[in-house]
Amino acid sequence: MTEQAAKPVSTRFRLATQLPDIHPNLWLGLMLLMLHFSVVFGNDAYWTRPFLLAHYGLFLLWQPLVGGDKKLDPRIAALIFAAAMLLVFWSWWILALWVAVLIGLVGSNATSVESRPQRLVYLLALTYLLALLLAWVMPHVFSTNQLHSAVAVVVRYGLIPLPLAIVLIRPGARQVQQISVVDLFYGLMLFLMVLVLVLGSFAVVAVTQTDYLIALAEMLIAMAMLLVVLSWLWNPRAGFGGLSQLLSRYLLSVGLPFEQWIQHLARQAEYQHDPEAFIRAAVASLDDLPWLAGGSWATAKSSSNFGTQTAHVLNFTYHGLELHWYTQRPISPALQIHASLLSQLLGYFYQAKLREQKLQHNAYTQAIYETGARLTHDVKNLLQSMKTLVAAAQNSDPEQAEALQALMQRQLPQMTQRLQGTLDKLKAPQQADDSLIGAALWWERVLQHYARDNIEFVMHPAALGCSLPQDLFDSVLDNLLGNALRKRQEDKSVSISVRLECAEQITLSVCDSGEAAPDAVAAHLFDAPVGSEHGLGIGLYQAGKQAAQLGYMLRLASNRDGEVCFTLSNQSQ
């Protein structure tokens, strides 16, 4: 069918959307009225077919399957004209089939409607169609003699209020948008149930030669019992999983068992770290599927294909991964859902691999940053020590030459040792130096290093026999005293004290009488780098991480104006 031939039909569908004052309930009510006049009052009269054509035109305006703004497919247009021809050359059997189709369409709409007035509309329509089918159409299928005169009067005049009530019920603006929602599965089930009822009644009448009403009652009882049994089998409560679980398991295992696919993806994800290599290994197993002729995939970096390409293709795109599955013939909707689910899982695993790769790159970059920042801090401390020695040499008198020489002999080996430790960190940046030193020797070096800074040093006598990790205590003490000395540069009255204890725990305390740290800074001193006007703001963060690696804990013991104390202590055993 050409585009020009399909255009008038498409225009007919758009007529419903071009009349804003006419709501779908009016089309439905008028459609049922035209059906009533043509079937009940017309029978074989000359106006029967004109009323049927009017009924069919109203059906096209009401039908919820094809939107009014969409262009018709030629195959759908052919079905529409075929249905119109069947109504023109109608018989009671064709009419029974048509009413069953209408019952299925109306029922498929009724299952998805939440509005009570609109649900009432569909219930009235179903009541009318079922009554027309069972009380008028089917008796004419068997024999007109079986139709009682009282029943004929009720059908002719008693059913008319139902379409009229549908016309008078107007849905709200929000309900109009929900009218066109169609559940094809429920509609098909309802259509098949009506066919079973009609054909079953016909079979009972033909075989037993019984009355139509008795045959109808027998079929209704049989169908009711069958539905009760099926409902129990669908979701039983006696240990059996039920038909619902069997159906779900079938849908999840069409063509490829779901559990095997999950295990295969998890196994490949464990061995393959590169995202593209993972996709290539995962897709390789799909070549053995009987329903799959070939496939291809593409990412931002690479692409590949396998098998043969056919005219029937399923296209999926998940998380930057494009998948194309080729089949020898069109596949069923269940298999399409299954292929979509498998493709979606593959996309999720691919996204996880991309994130894993990104996290590895971020971890590598963070290690470089933290190592560089820590080395920068160590070099800054060494430079400060060198400046102190240079200042002492520049300000010394000839009479202080021996004292200056002794100072150089004490400080230069320590600076050399600390510089060597800084270079060793470049070789193994993730490993902490856990070499121990006697507390007495370390304390003596600290006193010599800070002899000119007017700091109060207090060592508990029990600490003389302890050993402590030299690199950790040097780094922590340099950070804490560096911060305290900067406070003294701004306020000369700030006092600084250092205390070393070794009772149940090895504890190093550094306190000053300066201003307290802001709460926003104090909350993240050891969790992340903080803003600093004097450096990178990473000194205490690195010191805290180094302490944790060696089983120590660095914390802010007191934080108030006039008393700011940090403590470094080993964890209790």
Short mmCIF file of N, CA and C in Angstrom, two decimals, residues 252-357:
data_model
loop_
_atom_site.label_atom_id
_atom_site.label_comp_id
_atom_site.label_asym_id
_atom_site.label_seq_id
_atom_site.Cartn_x
_atom_site.Cartn_y
_atom_site.Cartn_z
N LEU A 252 13.33 -16.54 32.11
CA LEU A 252 14.71 -16.19 32.42
C LEU A 252 15.72 -17.17 31.84
N SER A 253 15.26 -18.29 31.32
CA SER A 253 16.19 -19.31 30.83
C SER A 253 15.92 -19.68 29.38
N VAL A 254 15.30 -18.81 28.62
CA VAL A 254 15.03 -19.09 27.21
C VAL A 254 16.33 -18.91 26.44
N GLY A 255 16.82 -19.97 25.84
CA GLY A 255 18.00 -19.85 25.00
C GLY A 255 19.30 -19.93 25.77
N LEU A 256 19.38 -19.39 26.96
CA LEU A 256 20.60 -19.41 27.76
C LEU A 256 20.20 -19.35 29.22
N PRO A 257 20.53 -20.35 30.04
CA PRO A 257 20.15 -20.31 31.45
C PRO A 257 20.71 -19.07 32.14
N PHE A 258 19.87 -18.42 32.89
CA PHE A 258 20.24 -17.15 33.53
C PHE A 258 21.38 -17.35 34.52
N GLU A 259 21.31 -18.44 35.32
CA GLU A 259 22.35 -18.67 36.32
C GLU A 259 23.71 -18.91 35.67
N GLN A 260 23.72 -19.64 34.55
CA GLN A 260 24.99 -19.89 33.86
C GLN A 260 25.58 -18.59 33.32
N TRP A 261 24.73 -17.69 32.82
CA TRP A 261 25.23 -16.42 32.29
C TRP A 261 25.82 -15.56 33.40
N ILE A 262 25.17 -15.54 34.56
CA ILE A 262 25.69 -14.78 35.70
C ILE A 262 27.04 -15.35 36.13
N GLN A 263 27.13 -16.67 36.25
CA GLN A 263 28.39 -17.29 36.65
C GLN A 263 29.49 -17.03 35.63
N HIS A 264 29.14 -17.08 34.36
CA HIS A 264 30.13 -16.83 33.31
C HIS A 264 30.64 -15.39 33.39
N LEU A 265 29.74 -14.43 33.56
CA LEU A 265 30.16 -13.03 33.66
C LEU A 265 31.01 -12.80 34.90
N ALA A 266 30.62 -13.39 36.03
CA ALA A 266 31.39 -13.22 37.26
C ALA A 266 32.79 -13.83 37.12
N ARG A 267 32.87 -14.99 36.45
CA ARG A 267 34.17 -15.63 36.27
C ARG A 267 35.07 -14.80 35.35
N GLN A 268 34.51 -14.28 34.27
CA GLN A 268 35.30 -13.44 33.37
C GLN A 268 35.69 -12.13 34.05
N ALA A 269 34.80 -11.58 34.87
CA ALA A 269 35.12 -10.34 35.58
C ALA A 269 36.25 -10.54 36.58
N GLU A 270 36.37 -11.76 37.09
CA GLU A 270 37.44 -12.04 38.05
C GLU A 270 38.80 -12.14 37.37
N TYR A 271 38.82 -12.70 36.15
CA TYR A 271 40.10 -12.92 35.47
C TYR A 271 40.48 -11.78 34.52
N GLN A 272 39.50 -11.10 33.96
CA GLN A 272 39.77 -10.05 32.98
C GLN A 272 39.64 -8.68 33.67
N HIS A 273 40.71 -7.92 33.66
CA HIS A 273 40.70 -6.60 34.31
C HIS A 273 40.49 -5.47 33.30
N ASP A 274 40.82 -5.70 32.05
CA ASP A 274 40.58 -4.69 31.03
C ASP A 274 39.13 -4.77 30.55
N PRO A 275 38.40 -3.65 30.46
CA PRO A 275 36.98 -3.71 30.06
C PRO A 275 36.78 -4.33 28.68
N GLU A 276 37.60 -3.94 27.70
CA GLU A 276 37.43 -4.48 26.35
C GLU A 276 37.74 -5.98 26.31
N ALA A 277 38.78 -6.39 27.04
CA ALA A 277 39.09 -7.83 27.08
C ALA A 277 37.98 -8.61 27.77
N PHE A 278 37.36 -8.01 28.77
CA PHE A 278 36.23 -8.67 29.44
C PHE A 278 35.06 -8.86 28.48
N ILE A 279 34.72 -7.82 27.72
CA ILE A 279 33.61 -7.93 26.77
C ILE A 279 33.91 -8.98 25.72
N ARG A 280 35.14 -9.00 25.23
CA ARG A 280 35.51 -9.97 24.18
C ARG A 280 35.39 -11.40 24.70
N ALA A 281 35.83 -11.64 25.95
CA ALA A 281 35.74 -12.99 26.51
C ALA A 281 34.31 -13.37 26.85
N ALA A 282 33.50 -12.40 27.29
CA ALA A 282 32.12 -12.71 27.66
C ALA A 282 31.27 -13.02 26.43
N VAL A 283 31.47 -12.27 25.36
CA VAL A 283 30.66 -12.45 24.15
C VAL A 283 31.06 -13.72 23.40
N ALA A 284 32.28 -14.19 23.61
CA ALA A 284 32.75 -15.36 22.88
C ALA A 284 31.88 -16.59 23.15
N SER A 285 31.31 -16.68 24.36
CA SER A 285 30.50 -17.85 24.69
C SER A 285 29.12 -17.82 24.05
N LEU A 286 28.69 -16.66 23.53
CA LEU A 286 27.36 -16.56 22.93
C LEU A 286 27.30 -17.14 21.52
N ASP A 287 28.43 -17.44 20.94
CA ASP A 287 28.44 -17.95 19.57
C ASP A 287 27.82 -19.34 19.47
N ASP A 288 27.71 -20.05 20.60
CA ASP A 288 27.16 -21.40 20.59
C ASP A 288 25.65 -21.44 20.78
N LEU A 289 25.01 -20.31 20.98
CA LEU A 289 23.56 -20.29 21.19
C LEU A 289 22.84 -20.66 19.89
N PRO A 290 21.85 -21.55 19.95
CA PRO A 290 21.20 -21.98 18.70
C PRO A 290 20.37 -20.90 18.04
N TRP A 291 19.82 -19.97 18.83
CA TRP A 291 18.96 -18.94 18.24
C TRP A 291 19.73 -17.73 17.74
N LEU A 292 21.04 -17.71 17.97
CA LEU A 292 21.85 -16.55 17.61
C LEU A 292 22.72 -16.89 16.41
N ALA A 293 22.55 -16.11 15.32
CA ALA A 293 23.36 -16.33 14.12
C ALA A 293 24.69 -15.58 14.18
N GLY A 294 24.72 -14.47 14.88
CA GLY A 294 25.93 -13.67 14.98
C GLY A 294 25.68 -12.46 15.85
N GLY A 295 26.70 -11.67 16.00
CA GLY A 295 26.57 -10.48 16.83
C GLY A 295 27.77 -9.59 16.70
N SER A 296 27.64 -8.40 17.23
CA SER A 296 28.74 -7.44 17.23
C SER A 296 28.59 -6.53 18.43
N TRP A 297 29.71 -5.97 18.87
CA TRP A 297 29.70 -5.02 19.97
C TRP A 297 30.69 -3.91 19.67
N ALA A 298 30.45 -2.78 20.28
CA ALA A 298 31.32 -1.61 20.05
C ALA A 298 31.33 -0.75 21.30
N THR A 299 32.52 -0.28 21.65
CA THR A 299 32.69 0.68 22.74
C THR A 299 33.41 1.90 22.19
N ALA A 300 33.74 2.81 23.07
CA ALA A 300 34.43 4.02 22.64
C ALA A 300 35.84 3.73 22.15
N LYS A 301 36.42 2.58 22.55
CA LYS A 301 37.81 2.28 22.22
C LYS A 301 37.96 1.19 21.17
N SER A 302 37.06 0.22 21.15
CA SER A 302 37.24 -0.90 20.23
C SER A 302 35.89 -1.49 19.87
N SER A 303 35.92 -2.45 18.94
CA SER A 303 34.71 -3.13 18.49
C SER A 303 35.11 -4.50 17.94
N SER A 304 34.10 -5.39 17.84
CA SER A 304 34.36 -6.72 17.31
C SER A 304 33.03 -7.34 16.90
N ASN A 305 33.09 -8.46 16.16
CA ASN A 305 31.89 -9.15 15.73
C ASN A 305 32.19 -10.63 15.60
N PHE A 306 31.13 -11.43 15.52
CA PHE A 306 31.27 -12.87 15.35
C PHE A 306 30.05 -13.37 14.58
N GLY A 307 30.16 -14.55 13.99
CA GLY A 307 29.05 -15.13 13.26
C GLY A 307 28.74 -14.38 11.98
N THR A 308 27.48 -14.48 11.57
CA THR A 308 27.01 -13.84 10.33
C THR A 308 25.95 -12.80 10.64
N GLN A 309 25.86 -11.80 9.78
CA GLN A 309 24.85 -10.77 9.93
C GLN A 309 23.63 -11.11 9.08
N THR A 310 22.45 -10.97 9.67
CA THR A 310 21.20 -11.28 9.00
C THR A 310 20.30 -10.04 8.99
N ALA A 311 19.13 -10.19 8.41
CA ALA A 311 18.19 -9.06 8.33
C ALA A 311 17.47 -8.82 9.65
N HIS A 312 17.47 -9.82 10.53
CA HIS A 312 16.77 -9.69 11.81
C HIS A 312 17.80 -9.38 12.89
N VAL A 313 17.70 -8.21 13.47
CA VAL A 313 18.71 -7.75 14.42
C VAL A 313 18.03 -7.14 15.63
N LEU A 314 18.63 -7.36 16.79
CA LEU A 314 18.21 -6.73 18.04
C LEU A 314 19.32 -5.79 18.48
N ASN A 315 18.99 -4.53 18.70
CA ASN A 315 19.97 -3.51 19.05
C ASN A 315 19.76 -3.08 20.50
N PHE A 316 20.85 -3.06 21.26
CA PHE A 316 20.81 -2.62 22.65
C PHE A 316 22.02 -1.72 22.91
N THR A 317 21.82 -0.74 23.77
CA THR A 317 22.90 0.15 24.19
C THR A 317 22.79 0.36 25.69
N TYR A 318 23.81 -0.07 26.42
CA TYR A 318 23.82 0.07 27.87
C TYR A 318 25.19 0.58 28.30
N HIS A 319 25.20 1.74 28.95
CA HIS A 319 26.40 2.29 29.58
C HIS A 319 27.57 2.40 28.59
N GLY A 320 27.29 2.92 27.41
CA GLY A 320 28.33 3.11 26.42
C GLY A 320 28.71 1.86 25.65
N LEU A 321 28.03 0.76 25.86
CA LEU A 321 28.30 -0.50 25.15
C LEU A 321 27.16 -0.76 24.17
N GLU A 322 27.49 -0.80 22.88
CA GLU A 322 26.51 -1.07 21.83
C GLU A 322 26.56 -2.56 21.46
N LEU A 323 25.40 -3.20 21.51
CA LEU A 323 25.30 -4.63 21.22
C LEU A 323 24.29 -4.84 20.09
N HIS A 324 24.65 -5.72 19.16
CA HIS A 324 23.78 -6.06 18.03
C HIS A 324 23.74 -7.58 17.93
N TRP A 325 22.56 -8.16 18.11
CA TRP A 325 22.39 -9.61 18.01
C TRP A 325 21.60 -9.92 16.74
N TYR A 326 22.14 -10.83 15.91
CA TYR A 326 21.51 -11.20 14.65
C TYR A 326 20.92 -12.61 14.77
N THR A 327 19.69 -12.77 14.28
CA THR A 327 18.99 -14.06 14.32
C THR A 327 18.55 -14.45 12.91
N GLN A 328 18.35 -15.76 12.72
CA GLN A 328 17.95 -16.25 11.40
C GLN A 328 16.51 -15.89 11.06
N ARG A 329 15.67 -15.73 12.08
CA ARG A 329 14.24 -15.41 11.88
C ARG A 329 13.79 -14.52 13.02
N PRO A 330 12.66 -13.85 12.88
CA PRO A 330 12.15 -13.02 13.98
C PRO A 330 11.90 -13.87 15.22
N ILE A 331 12.33 -13.37 16.36
CA ILE A 331 12.23 -14.14 17.60
C ILE A 331 11.00 -13.70 18.38
N SER A 332 10.61 -14.52 19.32
CA SER A 332 9.40 -14.28 20.10
C SER A 332 9.63 -13.14 21.09
N PRO A 333 8.54 -12.52 21.58
CA PRO A 333 8.70 -11.45 22.58
C PRO A 333 9.41 -11.92 23.85
N ALA A 334 9.15 -13.17 24.27
CA ALA A 334 9.81 -13.68 25.47
C ALA A 334 11.32 -13.74 25.27
N LEU A 335 11.75 -14.18 24.10
CA LEU A 335 13.18 -14.25 23.82
C LEU A 335 13.78 -12.85 23.67
N GLN A 336 13.01 -11.89 23.17
CA GLN A 336 13.48 -10.51 23.11
C GLN A 336 13.72 -9.96 24.51
N ILE A 337 12.79 -10.23 25.42
CA ILE A 337 12.98 -9.79 26.81
C ILE A 337 14.21 -10.46 27.41
N HIS A 338 14.39 -11.74 27.11
CA HIS A 338 15.54 -12.47 27.63
C HIS A 338 16.85 -11.88 27.08
N ALA A 339 16.89 -11.61 25.78
CA ALA A 339 18.09 -11.02 25.18
C ALA A 339 18.37 -9.64 25.76
N SER A 340 17.32 -8.86 26.02
CA SER A 340 17.50 -7.54 26.62
C SER A 340 18.08 -7.66 28.02
N LEU A 341 17.60 -8.63 28.80
CA LEU A 341 18.10 -8.82 30.15
C LEU A 341 19.56 -9.24 30.14
N LEU A 342 19.92 -10.18 29.28
CA LEU A 342 21.32 -10.61 29.19
C LEU A 342 22.22 -9.47 28.75
N SER A 343 21.76 -8.67 27.80
CA SER A 343 22.55 -7.53 27.33
C SER A 343 22.71 -6.49 28.42
N GLN A 344 21.65 -6.28 29.19
CA GLN A 344 21.72 -5.30 30.27
C GLN A 344 22.71 -5.74 31.34
N LEU A 345 22.73 -7.01 31.66
CA LEU A 345 23.71 -7.52 32.62
C LEU A 345 25.13 -7.34 32.09
N LEU A 346 25.33 -7.62 30.81
CA LEU A 346 26.65 -7.42 30.22
C LEU A 346 27.05 -5.95 30.29
N GLY A 347 26.09 -5.04 30.06
CA GLY A 347 26.39 -3.61 30.17
C GLY A 347 26.74 -3.20 31.58
N TYR A 348 26.06 -3.76 32.57
CA TYR A 348 26.36 -3.43 33.96
C TYR A 348 27.76 -3.91 34.35
N PHE A 349 28.11 -5.12 33.94
CA PHE A 349 29.45 -5.63 34.23
C PHE A 349 30.51 -4.79 33.52
N TYR A 350 30.22 -4.37 32.30
CA TYR A 350 31.17 -3.51 31.59
C TYR A 350 31.35 -2.18 32.31
N GLN A 351 30.25 -1.61 32.78
CA GLN A 351 30.35 -0.36 33.54
C GLN A 351 31.15 -0.56 34.82
N ALA A 352 30.97 -1.70 35.49
CA ALA A 352 31.74 -1.98 36.70
C ALA A 352 33.23 -2.08 36.38
N LYS A 353 33.56 -2.68 35.23
CA LYS A 353 34.97 -2.77 34.84
C LYS A 353 35.55 -1.39 34.55
N LEU A 354 34.77 -0.52 33.91
CA LEU A 354 35.24 0.84 33.67
C LEU A 354 35.49 1.57 34.99
N ARG A 355 34.59 1.40 35.94
CA ARG A 355 34.78 2.04 37.24
C ARG A 355 35.99 1.47 37.96
N GLU A 356 36.19 0.16 37.85
CA GLU A 356 37.35 -0.45 38.48
C GLU A 356 38.64 0.10 37.88
N GLN A 357 38.68 0.23 36.57
CA GLN A 357 39.86 0.80 35.92
C GLN A 357 40.08 2.24 36.33
#
